[in-house]
Amino acid sequence: MAVPMKQNAGVPAGLALLHDPLLNKGTAFTLKERDALGLRGLLPPHVLTQDQQVTRVLANLRKLSDPLEKFVALNALHDRNESLFFRVLCDNIDEMQPLVYTPTVGLACQKFGHIFQRPRGLFISANDRGQVAKVLRNWPYPAALIVVTDGERILGLGDLGANGMGIPVGKLSLYTACAGIDPQLCLPVTIDVGTNNSALLNDPYYVGLQQRRVTGKAYDELIEEFITAAHEVFPGVLIQFEDFANHNAFRLLAKYRDRICTFNDDIQGTAAVALAGIFSALRVTGGKLVDQQILFLGAGEAATGIADLIVSAMIAQGLKPTEAKRRCWLVDSKGLVVKSRSDLAEHKLGYAHEHAPVGDFLGAIKTLKPTAIIGVAAVGGAFTPEVLAEMARINQQPIVFALSNPTSQAECTAEEAYRGTGGRALFACGSPFDPVQFDGKTFVPRQGNNSYIFPGVGLGAIACGATRITDDMFMTAAHTLAHLVTESDLAQGSLYPALPRIREVSAHIGAAIADNAVRHGLATKPPPGDTLKFVESQMYSPQYTEIA
Ligand code: NAD
């Protein structure tokens, strides 16, 4: 049998081409390409355009009612034809983001072993100790960006072990869709050290190591080997930590942030998106950041990350560090975080102020009279009617951010927030909510989603070859995002730009990050000429190009 000739160096032909998701165009291969690439007869004769393919995918997807079925269908498309998958995502980001990422990805991770069809990304297990570089070399593409999880704290769902792979995969899809980072440069990694989730250990279809988590020295050595090997195999690669539990997330960030190009999106990306939302809210209230009193429900990665960036922003606006810290208060599962408590983890200590103990969130609101409450405890329904009524009583326009994911974990719905405050809340959410009609007005709540921030940060860092990702860059990202919110966004209660503008947003953030890196001597490849134009020129576009 004659083997079809390769037409372009590195481009496979025939069935191998149809089975290569990075190059496959399915029925959109032109007749010329079919002849040149040995595809004649391997495809049905009717040639479709990419637009027609998009319409067909959307029609099929919209016939499905179950989000998990939609997730599986999109995953299958991702495995078949990346350009088409990303065209569908980019052109319909409002509809697709909740399917490829939160909230559906949470469900997909819970059922990962049951819906598993094809592997994506790299699983590095505790059994790979001593040969992690070899495992990384099995990856056939030149990674510039790794998203890595150990699956111990997946969204608000806890320890999902190796099932957590859905998170780096979904997140990297957003890097490509939202900021045009070439899919070839994206590597999802799950470090599988076991799981302490007994339901998974008893599940015959669980995909990971059937053991309890490796901890302590052995865990640290595996992570260290991974970080070192990743830099050996992919020099300069940006490594984003994702969904690690508190006890590892803070320490790993502290350990590696001054050594390699890395960040933790749960801590730093969340902080930037929340700060941008507060800047927007203050444009409505006319208040100053330094006058805000902010109360968090939750004292984990998101809460302390946001608080730290707010404190930095307050200091930049003239407050002393001690004064700035006293404007941020945390409530955890035991009540208000105060100095007299002896049970506090290290990351909470900076916000343990002198104050009498307060056992509950409503009590803390009554005592502290916050101007803003930010829910990041993954306790669904915690912003009760009483909490919202009290916020509305003490503030003309209370800032209410219910950021916990997935939707079942949200502190309140958008409807509850607007109704509970007589339509006066400046509201942002972690999970998507539909517009709300209240008192003759339509409110359009928008997600304080990290996807406004991390794709642009990654884009800028890769474009300029950044050697580090600093907190100052996240502050820059927050300012850039806030400036892109329009007056008409604010008029309808939206504290973030419309999601379909996401590629524009990411390009601006990318340019701001690259400029910041150059200013601080952290760019190995300073962009030539106009930074925004250069960054835009680096963005992958999911349009087909002729390959014959
Ligand atoms: P985490 O595990 O680090 O922190 C959770 C915190 O909640 C802990 O401090 C815990 O003590 C506290 N907590 C638990 N039960 C509580 C209770 N009953 N009352 C008060 N506090 C309680 O998790 P995280 O990374 O901080 O994320 C928390 C939530 O925020 C998750 O649902 C996550 O999905 C969400 N999140 C949303 C965004 C976003 O929308 N942009 C970003 C990051 C995280």
Coordinates of C-alpha atoms and ligand atoms in Angstrom, one line a residue:
M1 CA 0.0 0.0 0.0
A2 CA 1.3 3.4 -1.0
V3 CA 2.0 5.6 2.1
P4 CA 0.9 9.2 1.5
M5 CA 3.8 11.7 1.2
K6 CA 4.2 14.4 3.8
Q7 CA 3.7 17.8 2.1
N8 CA 5.0 20.0 4.9
A9 CA 7.9 19.1 7.1
G10 CA 6.4 17.7 10.3
V11 CA 2.8 17.5 9.0
P12 CA 1.5 13.9 9.1
A13 CA -0.8 12.7 6.3
G14 CA -3.7 10.4 5.9
L15 CA -5.4 8.9 8.9
A16 CA -2.5 10.1 11.2
L17 CA -3.5 13.7 10.2
L18 CA -7.1 13.1 11.0
H19 CA -6.1 11.7 14.4
D20 CA -3.9 14.6 15.2
P21 CA -6.2 17.1 17.1
L22 CA -3.8 20.0 16.7
L23 CA -4.0 19.7 12.8
N24 CA -7.2 17.9 12.1
K25 CA -10.0 20.0 10.4
G26 CA -12.4 17.1 9.8
T27 CA -14.9 17.8 7.1
A28 CA -13.3 21.2 6.5
F29 CA -10.2 19.9 4.7
T30 CA -10.4 21.4 1.2
L31 CA -10.3 19.2 -1.9
K32 CA -6.8 20.5 -2.6
E33 CA -5.7 19.5 1.0
R34 CA -7.4 16.1 0.6
D35 CA -5.5 15.4 -2.6
A36 CA -2.2 16.6 -1.2
L37 CA -2.4 15.0 2.2
G38 CA -3.7 11.6 1.3
L39 CA -7.2 12.3 2.7
R40 CA -9.3 11.5 -0.4
G41 CA -11.9 8.9 0.6
L42 CA -11.0 9.1 4.3
L43 CA -13.6 11.9 4.6
P44 CA -17.1 12.2 3.3
P45 CA -17.2 14.3 0.1
H46 CA -19.2 17.3 1.4
V47 CA -16.7 20.0 2.4
L48 CA -17.8 22.2 5.2
T49 CA -16.5 25.6 6.3
Q50 CA -15.3 26.1 9.9
D51 CA -18.4 28.3 10.4
Q52 CA -20.7 25.5 9.3
Q53 CA -18.9 23.1 11.6
V54 CA -19.3 25.6 14.5
T55 CA -23.0 25.9 13.8
R56 CA -23.4 22.1 13.8
V57 CA -21.4 21.6 17.0
L58 CA -23.6 24.3 18.8
A59 CA -26.8 22.8 17.5
N60 CA -25.8 19.3 18.8
L61 CA -24.6 20.7 22.1
R62 CA -27.7 22.7 22.7
K63 CA -29.9 19.6 22.3
L64 CA -28.2 18.1 25.4
S65 CA -29.8 19.2 28.7
D66 CA -27.3 17.8 31.1
P67 CA -24.2 20.0 31.6
L68 CA -22.0 16.9 32.2
E69 CA -23.1 15.5 28.9
K70 CA -22.2 18.8 27.3
F71 CA -18.8 18.7 29.1
V72 CA -18.2 15.2 27.7
A73 CA -19.2 16.2 24.2
L74 CA -16.9 19.3 24.3
N75 CA -14.0 17.1 25.6
A76 CA -14.5 14.7 22.7
L77 CA -14.3 17.7 20.3
H78 CA -11.2 18.9 22.1
D79 CA -9.6 15.5 21.5
R80 CA -10.6 15.4 17.8
N81 CA -10.1 19.0 16.5
E82 CA -8.5 21.7 18.7
S83 CA -9.1 24.6 16.3
L84 CA -12.8 23.8 16.1
F85 CA -13.0 23.3 19.9
F86 CA -11.4 26.7 20.5
R87 CA -13.4 28.5 17.8
V88 CA -16.6 27.2 19.6
L89 CA -15.2 28.4 23.0
C90 CA -13.9 31.8 21.8
D91 CA -17.0 32.7 19.9
N92 CA -19.4 31.6 22.7
I93 CA -17.3 32.2 25.8
D94 CA -20.4 33.2 27.9
E95 CA -22.1 29.9 27.2
M96 CA -18.9 27.7 27.1
Q97 CA -16.9 28.9 30.1
P98 CA -19.3 27.4 32.6
L99 CA -19.2 24.1 30.7
V100 CA -15.4 23.7 30.3
Y101 CA -14.6 25.3 33.7
T102 CA -16.6 26.2 36.8
P103 CA -19.2 25.1 37.7
T104 CA -19.4 22.0 35.4
V105 CA -15.7 21.0 35.8
G106 CA -16.4 20.4 39.5
L107 CA -18.9 17.7 38.6
A108 CA -16.6 16.4 35.9
C109 CA -13.8 15.9 38.4
Q110 CA -16.1 14.2 40.9
K111 CA -17.1 11.7 38.1
F112 CA -13.7 11.8 36.3
G113 CA -13.1 8.0 36.4
H114 CA -16.6 7.3 35.1
I115 CA -16.5 9.7 32.1
F116 CA -12.8 9.1 31.3
Q117 CA -12.3 8.6 27.5
R118 CA -8.9 9.7 26.5
P119 CA -6.0 10.9 28.6
R120 CA -4.9 14.6 28.4
G121 CA -1.9 16.0 30.2
L122 CA 0.7 14.2 32.3
F123 CA 0.1 12.2 35.5
I124 CA 3.1 12.2 37.7
S125 CA 2.7 9.8 40.6
A126 CA 4.5 9.2 43.8
N127 CA 5.8 6.0 42.1
D128 CA 7.6 8.2 39.5
R129 CA 10.1 9.5 42.1
G130 CA 13.6 9.6 40.5
Q131 CA 12.3 9.6 37.0
V132 CA 10.1 12.7 36.7
A133 CA 12.2 14.2 34.0
K134 CA 11.8 11.1 31.9
V135 CA 8.0 11.3 32.4
L136 CA 8.1 15.0 31.3
R137 CA 10.0 14.0 28.2
N138 CA 7.1 11.8 27.1
W139 CA 5.2 15.0 26.4
P140 CA 5.6 15.7 22.7
Y141 CA 5.2 19.5 22.7
P142 CA 7.4 22.4 23.8
A143 CA 5.6 23.5 27.0
A144 CA 5.8 27.1 28.0
L145 CA 3.0 27.0 30.6
I146 CA 2.2 24.2 33.1
V147 CA -0.9 24.2 35.3
V148 CA -0.3 21.7 38.1
T149 CA -2.5 20.4 40.9
D150 CA -2.2 17.7 43.5
G151 CA -6.0 17.4 43.6
E152 CA -6.2 18.0 47.4
R153 CA -8.6 21.0 47.3
I154 CA -10.6 21.0 44.1
L155 CA -12.8 24.1 44.0
G156 CA -14.9 23.9 47.1
L157 CA -15.2 20.1 46.8
G158 CA -12.2 19.0 48.8
D159 CA -9.8 16.1 48.1
L160 CA -10.5 14.6 44.6
G161 CA -7.0 13.1 44.2
A162 CA -6.0 12.4 40.6
N163 CA -9.6 13.2 39.5
G164 CA -8.5 16.8 39.9
M165 CA -6.9 16.6 36.4
G166 CA -10.1 18.2 35.0
I167 CA -8.9 21.4 36.6
P168 CA -5.5 22.0 34.9
V169 CA -7.1 20.8 31.6
G170 CA -10.0 23.2 31.9
K171 CA -7.8 26.0 33.1
L172 CA -5.5 25.7 30.2
S173 CA -8.4 25.6 27.8
L174 CA -9.3 29.0 29.2
Y175 CA -5.7 30.2 28.8
T176 CA -6.1 29.5 25.1
A177 CA -9.6 30.6 24.6
C178 CA -9.3 33.8 26.7
A179 CA -5.8 34.9 25.9
G180 CA -4.8 33.0 22.8
I181 CA -2.0 31.0 24.4
D182 CA -1.1 28.4 21.8
P183 CA -2.4 25.0 22.9
Q184 CA 0.9 23.4 22.0
L185 CA 2.5 25.5 24.7
C186 CA 0.1 24.3 27.4
L187 CA 0.8 21.3 29.6
P188 CA -1.7 20.1 32.3
V189 CA 0.0 18.2 35.1
T190 CA -1.5 16.2 38.0
I191 CA 0.8 15.2 40.8
D192 CA -0.8 12.0 42.2
V193 CA 0.4 11.4 45.7
G194 CA -2.8 9.4 46.6
T195 CA -6.1 10.6 48.1
N196 CA -7.6 10.7 51.6
N197 CA -11.1 10.6 50.1
S198 CA -12.4 7.2 51.1
A199 CA -15.3 7.3 48.6
L200 CA -12.7 7.5 45.8
L201 CA -10.5 4.8 47.4
N202 CA -13.5 2.5 47.3
D203 CA -14.5 3.5 43.8
P204 CA -13.4 0.8 41.3
Y205 CA -13.1 3.4 38.5
Y206 CA -11.0 5.9 40.4
V207 CA -8.1 6.8 38.1
G208 CA -5.4 7.5 40.7
L209 CA -3.1 5.7 43.1
Q210 CA -5.2 3.6 45.4
Q211 CA -3.5 4.8 48.6
R212 CA -3.7 7.5 51.2
R213 CA -1.7 10.7 50.5
V214 CA 2.0 10.8 50.7
T215 CA 2.9 13.7 53.0
G216 CA 5.9 15.4 54.6
K217 CA 9.4 14.9 53.3
A218 CA 8.5 12.5 50.6
Y219 CA 5.8 14.9 49.3
D220 CA 8.2 17.8 49.3
E221 CA 10.9 15.8 47.5
L222 CA 8.5 14.8 44.8
I223 CA 7.4 18.4 44.2
E224 CA 11.0 19.6 44.2
E225 CA 12.0 16.9 41.7
F226 CA 9.0 18.0 39.5
I227 CA 10.0 21.7 39.6
T228 CA 13.6 21.0 38.8
A229 CA 12.8 18.5 36.1
A230 CA 10.2 20.9 34.5
H231 CA 12.9 23.5 34.2
E232 CA 15.4 21.1 32.8
V233 CA 13.0 19.8 30.1
F234 CA 11.2 23.0 29.4
P235 CA 13.6 25.9 30.3
G236 CA 11.9 29.0 31.6
V237 CA 8.5 27.3 31.8
L238 CA 5.8 29.2 33.8
I239 CA 4.4 26.9 36.4
Q240 CA 0.9 27.8 37.8
F241 CA -0.1 26.0 41.1
E242 CA -3.8 25.2 41.2
D243 CA -6.1 23.8 43.9
F244 CA -3.5 22.7 46.4
A245 CA -4.7 22.5 50.0
N246 CA -3.9 25.4 52.3
H247 CA -1.1 23.6 54.2
N248 CA 0.8 23.2 50.9
A249 CA -0.4 26.1 48.8
F250 CA 1.1 28.9 50.9
R251 CA 4.4 27.2 51.6
L252 CA 5.0 26.1 48.0
L253 CA 4.3 29.6 46.8
A254 CA 6.7 31.0 49.4
K255 CA 9.3 28.4 48.5
Y256 CA 9.3 28.8 44.7
R257 CA 8.1 32.4 43.9
D258 CA 11.6 33.9 44.2
R259 CA 13.3 31.0 42.5
I260 CA 11.2 30.4 39.3
C261 CA 8.5 32.0 37.2
T262 CA 5.4 30.8 39.2
F263 CA 2.2 31.9 40.8
N264 CA -0.8 30.4 42.6
D265 CA -4.0 31.5 40.9
D266 CA -6.2 30.5 43.9
I267 CA -4.3 33.0 46.0
Q268 CA -3.0 35.7 43.6
G269 CA -5.3 35.5 40.6
T270 CA -8.3 35.6 42.9
A271 CA -6.9 38.5 44.7
A272 CA -6.5 40.6 41.5
V273 CA -10.0 39.8 40.2
A274 CA -11.6 40.7 43.6
L275 CA -9.6 43.9 43.9
A276 CA -10.7 44.9 40.4
G277 CA -14.3 44.3 41.5
I278 CA -13.8 46.5 44.5
F279 CA -12.3 49.3 42.3
S280 CA -15.4 49.0 40.1
A281 CA -17.8 49.1 43.1
L282 CA -16.0 52.2 44.4
R283 CA -16.6 53.9 41.1
V284 CA -20.3 53.5 41.8
T285 CA -20.3 54.5 45.5
G286 CA -17.7 57.2 45.1
G287 CA -15.9 55.8 48.2
K288 CA -12.2 55.5 48.7
L289 CA -10.4 52.2 49.1
V290 CA -8.6 53.3 52.2
D291 CA -12.0 54.0 53.9
Q292 CA -13.3 50.5 53.3
Q293 CA -13.9 47.9 56.1
I294 CA -13.8 44.5 54.6
L295 CA -15.1 41.3 56.2
F296 CA -14.3 37.9 54.7
L297 CA -16.3 34.7 55.3
G298 CA -13.4 32.2 55.0
A299 CA -9.8 32.5 55.9
G300 CA -8.1 30.3 53.3
E301 CA -6.2 30.9 50.1
A302 CA -8.7 33.1 48.5
A303 CA -9.5 35.2 51.6
T304 CA -5.9 35.9 52.6
G305 CA -4.8 36.3 49.0
I306 CA -7.4 39.0 48.5
A307 CA -6.8 40.6 51.8
D308 CA -3.0 40.8 51.1
L309 CA -3.5 42.5 47.8
I310 CA -6.1 44.9 49.2
V311 CA -3.6 45.8 51.9
S312 CA -0.9 46.4 49.3
A313 CA -3.3 48.6 47.4
M314 CA -4.3 50.6 50.5
I315 CA -0.6 51.1 51.4
A316 CA 0.0 52.3 47.8
Q317 CA -2.8 54.9 48.5
G318 CA -1.1 56.1 51.7
L319 CA -2.2 53.9 54.6
K320 CA 0.4 52.5 57.0
P321 CA 0.7 48.7 56.8
T322 CA -0.8 48.2 60.3
E323 CA -3.8 50.5 59.5
A324 CA -4.3 48.7 56.2
K325 CA -4.4 45.3 57.8
R326 CA -6.9 46.4 60.4
R327 CA -9.3 47.2 57.5
C328 CA -9.5 43.5 56.6
W329 CA -11.1 41.0 59.0
L330 CA -11.6 37.2 58.5
V331 CA -14.2 34.8 59.9
D332 CA -13.4 31.1 59.7
S333 CA -15.3 28.1 60.9
K334 CA -14.6 28.9 64.5
G335 CA -15.6 32.6 64.3
L336 CA -13.8 35.9 64.0
V337 CA -10.1 35.6 63.6
V338 CA -8.8 37.5 66.7
K339 CA -5.5 37.6 68.5
S340 CA -6.6 35.7 71.6
R341 CA -7.3 32.6 69.5
S342 CA -4.7 29.8 69.9
D343 CA -5.9 27.7 67.0
L344 CA -4.9 29.8 64.1
A345 CA -2.9 28.6 61.1
E346 CA 0.1 30.7 60.1
H347 CA -1.5 32.3 57.1
K348 CA -4.3 33.8 59.3
L349 CA -2.0 35.4 61.9
G350 CA -1.5 38.6 59.9
Y351 CA -5.2 39.3 60.3
A352 CA -5.6 38.2 63.9
H353 CA -6.5 41.6 65.4
E354 CA -7.1 42.6 69.0
H355 CA -10.8 42.1 69.5
A356 CA -13.2 40.2 71.7
P357 CA -14.1 36.8 70.3
V358 CA -17.2 36.8 68.0
G359 CA -18.7 33.4 67.2
D360 CA -20.6 34.0 64.0
F361 CA -20.6 36.0 60.8
L362 CA -23.7 38.0 61.5
G363 CA -22.3 38.9 64.9
A364 CA -19.1 40.0 63.2
I365 CA -21.1 42.2 60.8
K366 CA -23.0 43.8 63.7
T367 CA -19.7 44.5 65.6
L368 CA -17.4 45.6 62.7
K369 CA -19.9 47.3 60.4
P370 CA -18.1 46.4 57.2
T371 CA -18.7 48.2 53.9
A372 CA -17.9 45.0 52.0
I373 CA -18.4 41.3 52.7
I374 CA -16.6 38.7 50.6
G375 CA -17.6 35.1 50.7
V376 CA -14.8 32.6 50.1
A377 CA -15.6 29.8 52.6
A378 CA -17.4 27.4 50.2
V379 CA -20.4 27.4 52.7
G380 CA -23.5 27.5 50.5
G381 CA -26.2 30.0 51.6
A382 CA -24.1 31.6 54.3
F383 CA -25.2 35.1 53.2
T384 CA -28.6 34.7 54.8
P385 CA -31.5 37.2 54.5
E386 CA -30.4 38.5 58.0
V387 CA -26.8 39.0 56.8
L388 CA -28.0 40.9 53.7
A389 CA -30.5 42.9 55.6
E390 CA -27.9 44.0 58.1
M391 CA -25.4 45.0 55.3
A392 CA -28.2 47.0 53.7
R393 CA -29.0 48.6 57.0
I394 CA -25.5 49.8 57.7
N395 CA -24.5 50.8 54.1
Q396 CA -26.2 52.8 51.4
Q397 CA -24.6 50.5 48.8
P398 CA -23.2 47.4 50.4
I399 CA -20.5 45.5 48.5
V400 CA -21.4 41.8 48.5
F401 CA -19.2 39.3 46.7
A402 CA -20.4 35.7 46.9
L403 CA -17.3 34.1 45.3
S404 CA -17.5 30.5 46.4
N405 CA -17.7 27.7 43.8
P406 CA -19.4 25.7 42.5
T407 CA -22.9 27.1 42.5
S408 CA -24.1 24.9 45.3
Q409 CA -21.4 26.5 47.5
A410 CA -22.3 30.1 46.6
E411 CA -22.9 32.2 49.7
C412 CA -26.1 33.6 48.1
T413 CA -27.6 33.8 44.6
A414 CA -27.7 37.1 42.7
E415 CA -31.4 37.2 43.1
E416 CA -31.0 36.8 46.9
A417 CA -28.4 39.6 47.0
Y418 CA -30.5 42.1 45.1
R419 CA -33.8 41.3 46.9
G420 CA -32.1 41.0 50.3
T421 CA -30.7 44.5 50.0
G422 CA -33.6 46.3 48.3
G423 CA -31.6 46.3 45.0
R424 CA -28.7 48.3 46.5
A425 CA -26.0 45.6 46.6
L426 CA -22.9 45.9 44.4
F427 CA -22.7 42.3 43.7
A428 CA -20.2 39.9 42.2
C429 CA -20.3 36.1 42.1
G430 CA -18.0 33.1 41.7
S431 CA -20.5 31.1 39.8
P432 CA -22.6 32.4 36.9
F433 CA -26.1 33.8 37.6
D434 CA -28.7 35.0 35.2
P435 CA -29.8 38.7 35.1
V436 CA -32.2 39.6 37.9
Q437 CA -35.4 41.8 37.5
F438 CA -36.0 43.8 40.6
D439 CA -38.1 46.9 41.2
G440 CA -38.3 47.7 37.5
K441 CA -34.6 47.4 36.9
T442 CA -32.5 44.6 35.2
F443 CA -29.3 43.8 37.1
V444 CA -26.6 41.9 35.2
P445 CA -24.4 40.2 37.8
R446 CA -21.0 39.2 36.5
Q447 CA -18.6 36.6 37.8
G448 CA -15.5 37.8 39.6
N449 CA -13.9 35.0 37.7
N450 CA -10.2 34.5 37.8
S451 CA -10.4 34.0 34.0
Y452 CA -10.3 37.8 33.7
I453 CA -6.8 37.8 35.2
F454 CA -4.7 34.6 34.9
P455 CA -4.9 34.2 31.1
G456 CA -3.6 37.8 30.6
V457 CA -0.9 37.3 33.2
G458 CA 0.3 34.1 31.5
L459 CA 0.2 35.7 28.1
G460 CA 2.2 38.7 29.2
A461 CA 4.7 36.6 31.1
I462 CA 5.3 34.2 28.2
A463 CA 5.4 37.1 25.6
C464 CA 8.3 38.8 27.5
G465 CA 10.0 35.7 28.9
A466 CA 9.3 36.8 32.5
T467 CA 11.6 35.2 35.1
R468 CA 9.3 35.9 38.0
I469 CA 5.6 36.8 38.6
T470 CA 5.3 39.4 41.4
D471 CA 2.5 40.7 43.5
D472 CA 3.0 44.1 41.8
M473 CA 2.1 42.4 38.5
F474 CA -1.2 41.3 40.0
M475 CA -1.9 44.8 41.3
T476 CA -1.2 46.0 37.7
A477 CA -3.6 43.4 36.4
A478 CA -6.3 44.5 38.8
H479 CA -6.0 48.2 37.7
T480 CA -6.0 47.2 34.0
L481 CA -9.1 45.1 34.4
A482 CA -10.9 47.8 36.4
H483 CA -10.2 50.4 33.7
L484 CA -11.8 48.2 31.1
V485 CA -15.2 48.3 32.9
T486 CA -17.5 50.8 31.1
E487 CA -20.0 53.2 32.6
S488 CA -22.8 51.2 31.0
D489 CA -21.5 48.0 32.7
L490 CA -21.7 49.8 36.0
A491 CA -25.2 51.2 35.3
Q492 CA -26.5 47.7 35.1
G493 CA -24.7 46.5 38.2
S494 CA -21.9 44.7 36.3
L495 CA -18.5 45.1 38.1
Y496 CA -16.6 43.4 35.3
P497 CA -16.5 43.8 31.5
A498 CA -18.7 41.5 29.4
L499 CA -17.0 38.1 29.0
P500 CA -17.1 38.3 25.1
R501 CA -14.5 41.1 25.5
I502 CA -12.1 38.6 27.2
R503 CA -9.5 38.5 24.5
E504 CA -9.2 42.3 24.5
V505 CA -9.0 42.3 28.3
S506 CA -6.3 39.6 28.3
A507 CA -4.3 41.4 25.6
H508 CA -4.3 44.6 27.7
I509 CA -3.4 42.7 30.9
G510 CA -0.7 40.9 29.0
A511 CA 0.8 44.1 27.7
A512 CA 0.7 45.6 31.2
I513 CA 2.4 42.6 32.7
A514 CA 5.1 42.6 30.0
D515 CA 5.7 46.3 30.6
N516 CA 5.8 45.7 34.3
A517 CA 8.4 42.9 33.9
V518 CA 10.6 45.1 31.7
R519 CA 10.4 48.0 34.2
H520 CA 11.6 45.6 37.0
G521 CA 14.3 43.9 35.0
L522 CA 12.3 40.6 34.9
A523 CA 11.9 40.3 31.1
T524 CA 14.3 38.1 29.2
K525 CA 12.7 39.0 25.8
P526 CA 11.5 42.7 26.1
P527 CA 8.7 43.2 23.5
P528 CA 9.9 45.2 20.5
G529 CA 7.9 48.4 19.7
D530 CA 4.3 48.8 20.9
T531 CA 3.8 46.2 23.6
L532 CA 0.0 45.8 23.1
K533 CA 0.5 45.2 19.4
F534 CA 3.3 42.8 20.1
V535 CA 1.3 40.9 22.6
E536 CA -1.7 40.7 20.3
S537 CA 0.5 39.4 17.5
Q538 CA 1.5 36.5 19.8
M539 CA -2.1 35.3 20.3
Y540 CA -3.2 32.0 18.8
S541 CA -6.3 32.3 16.7
P542 CA -8.4 29.1 16.2
Q543 CA -9.0 29.8 12.5
Y544 CA -7.9 27.1 10.1
T545 CA -4.9 27.8 8.0
E546 CA -4.1 26.0 4.8
I547 CA -1.7 23.2 5.3
A548 CA -1.2 21.9 1.7
Ligands
NAD1 P1 -9.6 27.2 51.3 O1 -9.9 25.8 51.6 O2 -8.2 27.7 51.2 O3 -10.4 28.2 52.3 C1 -11.7 28.0 52.8 C2 -11.8 28.7 54.1 O4 -13.1 28.7 54.6 C3 -10.9 28.1 55.3 O5 -10.2 29.2 55.9 C4 -12.0 27.6 56.3 O6 -11.5 27.7 57.6 C5 -13.1 28.5 56.0 N1 -14.4 27.9 56.4 C6 -14.8 26.6 56.3 N2 -16.0 26.5 56.9 C7 -16.4 27.7 57.3 C8 -17.5 28.2 58.0 N3 -18.6 27.4 58.3 N4 -17.6 29.5 58.3 C9 -16.5 30.3 58.0 N5 -15.4 29.9 57.4 C10 -15.4 28.6 57.0 O7 -10.3 27.5 49.9 P2 -10.1 28.8 49.0 O8 -9.1 28.6 47.9 O9 -9.9 30.0 49.8 O10 -11.5 28.9 48.2 C11 -12.7 29.0 49.0 C12 -13.9 29.2 48.0 O11 -13.7 30.3 47.1 C13 -14.0 28.0 47.1 O12 -15.4 27.7 46.9 C14 -13.5 28.4 45.8 O13 -14.1 27.8 44.6 C15 -13.9 29.9 45.8 N6 -13.0 30.7 44.9 C16 -13.6 31.5 44.0 C17 -12.8 32.3 43.2 C18 -13.5 33.3 42.2 O14 -14.7 33.3 42.1 N7 -12.8 34.1 41.5 C19 -11.5 32.3 43.3 C20 -10.9 31.4 44.2 C21 -11.7 30.7 45.1

